[in-house]
Amino acid sequence: MEHNGHGMTMDLPPFTLGRGLGWSADPFFLVACLVGLGLYAWGVVRLTRRGDKWSVGRTVSFVLGVLTVMLVMCTRLNDYGMVMFSVHMVQHMVISMVSPILILLGAPITLALRALPVARRGRKGPRGLLLSLLHSRYMRIVTHAAFTIPLFIASLYALYFTPLFDFLMESKTGHIAMMCHFLAVGLIFFWPIMGVDPGPNRPGYLMRMLELFAGMPFHAFFGIALMMASEPMVQAYKNPPASLGIDALSDQNAAGGIAWAFSEIPTVLVLLVLLFQWYGSEQRQAKRQDRAADLDGDKELEAYNAYLASLNARTR
């Protein structure tokens, strides 16, 4: 059997979903996912033991987000993704657009801020360090739309349409770094838009929708470019193993279709989340106003009625 630089067999049988979902763990991502799940579970248990509540929905969302990372990095999808552009594109889309959304809805930063112990006076424990990072100039820059949207776009065009992609595919370290980059870009892009965790940049809901729609057309155009190409555009997938029984151009066109379709699915999902959050925010604001009116005897309404009465008196 032939092997590529990653130690994985290139002489794979033709792809089927059953073969693709077979267990084949990447050690780095397996350990990272298990550590992530373990830390989240520790936070939830710590809150529960001291009598605090934590949303079951958030826990389920975070777990599903981590499991989607494991789905594409700890199965044979990862092996097939090294030699099939279409399977690689599934990995890319899931780890950059599905996993981040689910992980962010799990509110891991909020959980950490609530679960980490408060440091003693004069010390800056883990919670203090996390707060300092959240309020740092660096975090304000990397979560600003002027940074996140160009980064989101460049992760497609500057990666796939330059020799950088082929360079990263030549080593296991490069491949892991690329997948970590996809996950990080997804987290950074979606966090200011629909993340429930506190952050340095939190624009209004209308602006968040504009940020969401600003990046997605470029994503769709990228997929269309791959679908319409008349020749293979990525060197790493120009000569697929004969055992797969696939044509490189057809596989690339399929990869383009996957990229195009995935630009629609997360957009709808995030838009629904945004509308739900917006509605909840309006409801909370209305309740706060009602409570304030109860406390001050609705002085604002009385002042407005007095203003109307004064206008009425003037017109007489």
Tab-separated table of C-alpha atoms in Angstrom:
chain	number	residue	atom	x	y	z
A	1	MET	CA	0.000	0.000	0.000
A	2	GLU	CA	1.110	3.534	-0.718
A	3	HIS	CA	1.301	6.085	2.058
A	4	ASN	CA	1.247	9.832	2.025
A	5	GLY	CA	3.241	12.115	4.325
A	6	HIS	CA	0.695	11.693	7.119
A	7	GLY	CA	1.187	7.991	7.515
A	8	MET	CA	-2.342	7.337	6.235
A	9	THR	CA	-2.996	4.916	3.428
A	10	MET	CA	-3.652	6.495	0.072
A	11	ASP	CA	-4.844	3.187	-1.393
A	12	LEU	CA	-8.350	3.636	-0.017
A	13	PRO	CA	-11.409	1.794	-1.373
A	14	PRO	CA	-14.140	3.832	-3.106
A	15	PHE	CA	-15.823	6.209	-0.687
A	16	THR	CA	-19.089	5.295	0.983
A	17	LEU	CA	-20.681	6.965	3.992
A	18	GLY	CA	-20.237	3.811	6.043
A	19	ARG	CA	-16.519	3.678	5.283
A	20	GLY	CA	-16.152	7.391	5.903
A	21	LEU	CA	-17.714	7.164	9.366
A	22	GLY	CA	-15.411	4.370	10.490
A	23	TRP	CA	-13.247	5.184	13.516
A	24	SER	CA	-9.799	6.582	12.676
A	25	ALA	CA	-8.866	9.118	15.330
A	26	ASP	CA	-6.399	11.920	14.841
A	27	PRO	CA	-4.550	11.885	18.210
A	28	PHE	CA	-4.300	15.680	18.472
A	29	PHE	CA	-8.003	16.331	17.909
A	30	LEU	CA	-9.081	13.331	19.980
A	31	VAL	CA	-7.153	14.572	23.021
A	32	ALA	CA	-8.231	18.198	22.448
A	33	CYS	CA	-11.915	17.245	22.200
A	34	LEU	CA	-11.813	15.023	25.280
A	35	VAL	CA	-10.044	17.761	27.269
A	36	GLY	CA	-12.646	20.297	26.104
A	37	LEU	CA	-15.522	18.050	27.139
A	38	GLY	CA	-13.832	17.284	30.453
A	39	LEU	CA	-13.283	20.950	31.323
A	40	TYR	CA	-16.862	21.832	30.404
A	41	ALA	CA	-18.183	18.957	32.524
A	42	TRP	CA	-15.994	20.134	35.442
A	43	GLY	CA	-17.501	23.623	35.170
A	44	VAL	CA	-21.083	22.331	35.103
A	45	VAL	CA	-20.462	19.997	38.081
A	46	ARG	CA	-18.822	22.823	40.051
A	47	LEU	CA	-21.833	25.108	39.502
A	48	THR	CA	-24.296	22.355	40.346
A	49	ARG	CA	-22.534	21.472	43.607
A	50	ARG	CA	-22.771	25.034	44.875
A	51	GLY	CA	-26.445	25.234	43.976
A	52	ASP	CA	-26.212	27.270	40.761
A	53	LYS	CA	-28.153	26.349	37.650
A	54	TRP	CA	-26.709	25.837	34.189
A	55	SER	CA	-28.811	25.450	31.061
A	56	VAL	CA	-29.154	21.893	29.788
A	57	GLY	CA	-29.578	23.323	26.288
A	58	ARG	CA	-26.195	25.029	26.476
A	59	THR	CA	-24.560	21.814	27.634
A	60	VAL	CA	-26.150	19.812	24.824
A	61	SER	CA	-25.117	22.430	22.269
A	62	PHE	CA	-21.481	22.444	23.418
A	63	VAL	CA	-21.271	18.647	23.458
A	64	LEU	CA	-22.754	18.455	19.955
A	65	GLY	CA	-20.283	21.076	18.767
A	66	VAL	CA	-17.310	19.080	20.046
A	67	LEU	CA	-18.761	15.854	18.650
A	68	THR	CA	-19.008	17.432	15.183
A	69	VAL	CA	-15.274	18.180	15.394
A	70	MET	CA	-14.665	14.547	16.315
A	71	LEU	CA	-16.962	13.459	13.496
A	72	VAL	CA	-14.752	15.001	10.817
A	73	MET	CA	-11.349	14.590	12.505
A	74	CYS	CA	-11.593	11.250	14.328
A	75	THR	CA	-13.199	9.127	11.620
A	76	ARG	CA	-12.051	7.945	8.221
A	77	LEU	CA	-13.531	11.124	6.793
A	78	ASN	CA	-10.166	12.566	7.792
A	79	ASP	CA	-8.354	9.865	5.802
A	80	TYR	CA	-10.535	10.305	2.744
A	81	GLY	CA	-10.250	14.078	3.103
A	82	MET	CA	-6.527	13.804	2.356
A	83	VAL	CA	-7.178	12.400	-1.122
A	84	MET	CA	-10.721	13.572	-1.984
A	85	PHE	CA	-11.434	17.295	-2.334
A	86	SER	CA	-15.160	16.787	-1.764
A	87	VAL	CA	-14.652	15.006	1.574
A	88	HIS	CA	-12.096	17.595	2.634
A	89	MET	CA	-14.642	20.312	1.885
A	90	VAL	CA	-17.174	18.583	4.158
A	91	GLN	CA	-14.530	18.649	6.900
A	92	HIS	CA	-13.805	22.319	6.265
A	93	MET	CA	-17.437	23.402	6.230
A	94	VAL	CA	-18.402	21.441	9.352
A	95	ILE	CA	-15.404	22.487	11.442
A	96	SER	CA	-15.605	26.157	10.400
A	97	MET	CA	-19.365	26.753	10.196
A	98	VAL	CA	-21.256	24.108	12.180
A	99	SER	CA	-18.939	23.286	15.085
A	100	PRO	CA	-18.278	26.951	16.018
A	101	ILE	CA	-21.986	27.830	16.092
A	102	LEU	CA	-22.821	24.918	18.389
A	103	ILE	CA	-19.796	25.520	20.632
A	104	LEU	CA	-20.595	29.228	20.966
A	105	LEU	CA	-24.226	28.488	21.870
A	106	GLY	CA	-22.794	26.383	24.700
A	107	ALA	CA	-21.386	29.608	26.259
A	108	PRO	CA	-18.056	28.096	27.391
A	109	ILE	CA	-16.568	31.475	28.404
A	110	THR	CA	-19.573	32.323	30.571
A	111	LEU	CA	-19.299	28.916	32.207
A	112	ALA	CA	-15.581	29.436	32.851
A	113	LEU	CA	-16.178	32.877	34.395
A	114	ARG	CA	-18.787	31.411	36.731
A	115	ALA	CA	-16.911	28.223	37.597
A	116	LEU	CA	-13.321	29.427	37.997
A	117	PRO	CA	-12.454	30.371	41.586
A	118	VAL	CA	-11.863	34.027	42.452
A	119	ALA	CA	-8.200	34.657	43.233
A	120	ARG	CA	-7.052	35.999	46.578
A	121	ARG	CA	-6.178	39.651	47.002
A	122	GLY	CA	-3.062	40.692	45.154
A	123	ARG	CA	-3.244	37.713	42.834
A	124	LYS	CA	-4.659	37.270	39.362
A	125	GLY	CA	-5.941	33.726	39.078
A	126	PRO	CA	-7.284	31.952	35.970
A	127	ARG	CA	-10.548	33.903	36.134
A	128	GLY	CA	-8.704	37.212	36.309
A	129	LEU	CA	-6.474	36.254	33.397
A	130	LEU	CA	-9.521	35.311	31.332
A	131	LEU	CA	-11.185	38.654	32.120
A	132	SER	CA	-7.998	40.517	31.188
A	133	LEU	CA	-7.908	38.694	27.860
A	134	LEU	CA	-11.562	39.483	27.153
A	135	HIS	CA	-10.970	43.192	27.801
A	136	SER	CA	-7.611	43.362	26.011
A	137	ARG	CA	-6.908	45.464	22.931
A	138	TYR	CA	-5.907	42.279	21.106
A	139	MET	CA	-9.359	40.779	21.623
A	140	ARG	CA	-11.068	43.994	20.533
A	141	ILE	CA	-9.120	43.861	17.274
A	142	VAL	CA	-9.582	40.185	16.404
A	143	THR	CA	-13.333	40.249	17.091
A	144	HIS	CA	-14.007	43.466	15.153
A	145	ALA	CA	-15.899	43.115	11.877
A	146	ALA	CA	-13.073	44.902	10.039
A	147	PHE	CA	-10.875	41.938	10.980
A	148	THR	CA	-13.250	38.968	11.132
A	149	ILE	CA	-14.925	39.404	7.737
A	150	PRO	CA	-11.685	39.763	5.689
A	151	LEU	CA	-10.185	36.836	7.630
A	152	PHE	CA	-13.258	34.720	6.907
A	153	ILE	CA	-12.989	35.497	3.184
A	154	ALA	CA	-9.193	35.117	3.006
A	155	SER	CA	-9.432	31.671	4.624
A	156	LEU	CA	-11.064	30.522	1.391
A	157	TYR	CA	-9.457	32.416	-1.452
A	158	ALA	CA	-5.952	32.988	-0.066
A	159	LEU	CA	-5.709	29.380	1.058
A	160	TYR	CA	-7.133	27.309	-1.778
A	161	PHE	CA	-6.084	29.488	-4.706
A	162	THR	CA	-2.431	29.846	-3.639
A	163	PRO	CA	0.377	27.296	-3.016
A	164	LEU	CA	-0.240	27.622	0.736
A	165	PHE	CA	-2.839	24.840	0.732
A	166	ASP	CA	-0.494	22.359	-0.971
A	167	PHE	CA	2.290	23.291	1.459
A	168	LEU	CA	0.060	22.596	4.481
A	169	MET	CA	-1.147	19.294	3.014
A	170	GLU	CA	2.428	17.992	2.768
A	171	SER	CA	2.745	17.300	6.510
A	172	LYS	CA	0.549	16.114	9.329
A	173	THR	CA	1.465	19.192	11.363
A	174	GLY	CA	0.413	21.454	8.483
A	175	HIS	CA	-2.900	19.641	8.108
A	176	ILE	CA	-3.653	19.896	11.843
A	177	ALA	CA	-2.700	23.594	11.799
A	178	MET	CA	-5.063	24.184	8.858
A	179	MET	CA	-7.989	22.506	10.596
A	180	CYS	CA	-7.307	24.412	13.824
A	181	HIS	CA	-7.270	27.588	11.741
A	182	PHE	CA	-10.666	26.757	10.213
A	183	LEU	CA	-12.160	26.198	13.681
A	184	ALA	CA	-10.600	29.372	15.093
A	185	VAL	CA	-11.796	31.496	12.162
A	186	GLY	CA	-15.331	30.163	12.579
A	187	LEU	CA	-15.317	30.924	16.308
A	188	ILE	CA	-13.941	34.442	15.797
A	189	PHE	CA	-16.379	35.201	12.965
A	190	PHE	CA	-19.563	33.980	14.668
A	191	TRP	CA	-18.770	35.042	18.263
A	192	PRO	CA	-19.583	38.783	17.867
A	193	ILE	CA	-22.607	37.915	15.713
A	194	MET	CA	-24.498	35.322	17.744
A	195	GLY	CA	-22.320	34.154	20.631
A	196	VAL	CA	-23.929	34.350	24.075
A	197	ASP	CA	-20.590	34.839	25.828
A	198	PRO	CA	-19.459	38.339	26.814
A	199	GLY	CA	-17.070	39.944	24.362
A	200	PRO	CA	-15.375	43.260	23.612
A	201	ASN	CA	-17.392	43.859	20.444
A	202	ARG	CA	-21.147	43.437	20.663
A	203	PRO	CA	-22.928	45.477	17.974
A	204	GLY	CA	-26.695	45.866	17.744
A	205	TYR	CA	-28.787	43.090	16.252
A	206	LEU	CA	-29.264	44.801	12.901
A	207	MET	CA	-25.511	45.313	12.544
A	208	ARG	CA	-24.917	41.667	13.450
A	209	MET	CA	-27.197	40.598	10.607
A	210	LEU	CA	-25.297	42.857	8.223
A	211	GLU	CA	-22.010	41.307	9.355
A	212	LEU	CA	-23.443	37.839	8.767
A	213	PHE	CA	-24.643	38.672	5.249
A	214	ALA	CA	-21.416	40.522	4.406
A	215	GLY	CA	-19.318	37.362	4.461
A	216	MET	CA	-21.653	34.756	3.025
A	217	PRO	CA	-21.833	35.930	-0.640
A	218	PHE	CA	-18.054	35.512	-0.929
A	219	HIS	CA	-18.469	32.011	0.453
A	220	ALA	CA	-21.078	31.211	-2.191
A	221	PHE	CA	-18.897	32.674	-4.969
A	222	PHE	CA	-16.017	30.472	-3.834
A	223	GLY	CA	-18.182	27.382	-4.204
A	224	ILE	CA	-19.427	28.508	-7.617
A	225	ALA	CA	-15.832	29.087	-8.775
A	226	LEU	CA	-14.972	25.477	-7.934
A	227	MET	CA	-18.154	24.187	-9.572
A	228	MET	CA	-17.579	26.117	-12.811
A	229	ALA	CA	-13.843	25.421	-13.179
A	230	SER	CA	-12.818	23.524	-16.311
A	231	GLU	CA	-9.700	22.001	-14.744
A	232	PRO	CA	-8.493	20.988	-11.260
A	233	MET	CA	-7.420	24.085	-9.318
A	234	VAL	CA	-5.740	22.511	-6.274
A	235	GLN	CA	-2.534	20.573	-6.852
A	236	ALA	CA	-3.024	18.269	-3.867
A	237	TYR	CA	-6.160	16.748	-5.444
A	238	LYS	CA	-5.134	16.667	-9.114
A	239	ASN	CA	-4.199	12.981	-9.088
A	240	PRO	CA	-6.536	11.013	-6.811
A	241	PRO	CA	-5.573	7.363	-6.144
A	242	ALA	CA	-6.909	4.996	-8.809
A	243	SER	CA	-8.456	2.823	-6.069
A	244	LEU	CA	-11.043	5.554	-5.393
A	245	GLY	CA	-12.420	5.388	-8.919
A	246	ILE	CA	-13.064	9.149	-9.111
A	247	ASP	CA	-12.306	11.943	-11.559
A	248	ALA	CA	-10.409	14.915	-10.099
A	249	LEU	CA	-12.516	17.561	-11.873
A	250	SER	CA	-15.827	15.935	-10.936
A	251	ASP	CA	-14.662	15.645	-7.338
A	252	GLN	CA	-13.692	19.330	-7.347
A	253	ASN	CA	-17.091	20.296	-8.760
A	254	ALA	CA	-18.717	18.307	-5.956
A	255	ALA	CA	-16.515	20.148	-3.431
A	256	GLY	CA	-17.722	23.441	-4.886
A	257	GLY	CA	-21.339	22.349	-4.540
A	258	ILE	CA	-20.745	21.451	-0.898
A	259	ALA	CA	-19.127	24.843	-0.203
A	260	TRP	CA	-21.999	26.647	-1.913
A	261	ALA	CA	-24.672	24.718	-0.021
A	262	PHE	CA	-22.977	25.290	3.326
A	263	SER	CA	-23.045	29.038	2.784
A	264	GLU	CA	-26.831	28.837	3.026
A	265	ILE	CA	-27.370	26.427	5.927
A	266	PRO	CA	-25.395	28.250	8.658
A	267	THR	CA	-26.763	31.605	7.471
A	268	VAL	CA	-30.330	30.462	8.095
A	269	LEU	CA	-29.390	28.842	11.421
A	270	VAL	CA	-27.553	31.916	12.714
A	271	LEU	CA	-30.310	34.215	11.478
A	272	LEU	CA	-32.885	32.219	13.445
A	273	VAL	CA	-30.681	32.360	16.541
A	274	LEU	CA	-30.272	36.131	16.113
A	275	LEU	CA	-34.013	36.688	15.765
A	276	PHE	CA	-34.653	34.577	18.858
A	277	GLN	CA	-32.005	36.501	20.821
A	278	TRP	CA	-33.392	39.818	19.586
A	279	TYR	CA	-36.913	38.855	20.665
A	280	GLY	CA	-35.628	37.759	24.077
A	281	SER	CA	-33.729	41.020	24.477
A	282	GLU	CA	-36.850	43.048	23.674
A	283	GLN	CA	-38.879	41.007	26.174
A	284	ARG	CA	-36.296	41.566	28.921
A	285	GLN	CA	-36.200	45.290	28.142
A	286	ALA	CA	-40.003	45.505	28.356
A	287	LYS	CA	-39.969	43.707	31.729
A	288	ARG	CA	-37.312	46.096	33.053
A	289	GLN	CA	-39.418	49.069	31.959
A	290	ASP	CA	-42.501	47.579	33.597
A	291	ARG	CA	-40.616	47.057	36.871
A	292	ALA	CA	-39.264	50.605	36.740
A	293	ALA	CA	-42.799	51.921	36.132
A	294	ASP	CA	-44.085	49.969	39.122
A	295	LEU	CA	-41.357	51.407	41.335
A	296	ASP	CA	-41.697	55.076	40.343
A	297	GLY	CA	-45.470	55.090	39.824
A	298	ASP	CA	-45.004	55.385	36.066
A	299	LYS	CA	-43.656	58.942	36.317
A	300	GLU	CA	-42.548	58.835	32.685
A	301	LEU	CA	-46.138	58.274	31.546
A	302	GLU	CA	-47.398	60.977	33.893
A	303	ALA	CA	-44.831	63.439	32.520
A	304	TYR	CA	-45.862	62.599	28.975
A	305	ASN	CA	-49.548	63.096	29.793
A	306	ALA	CA	-48.720	66.436	31.416
A	307	TYR	CA	-46.842	67.435	28.266
A	308	LEU	CA	-49.867	66.569	26.114
A	309	ALA	CA	-52.132	68.548	28.466
A	310	SER	CA	-49.866	71.595	28.161
A	311	LEU	CA	-49.994	71.370	24.376
A	312	ASN	CA	-53.763	71.098	24.501
A	313	ALA	CA	-53.961	74.185	26.738
A	314	ARG	CA	-51.855	76.210	24.317
A	315	THR	CA	-54.107	75.422	21.362
A	316	ARG	CA	-57.212	76.731	23.131
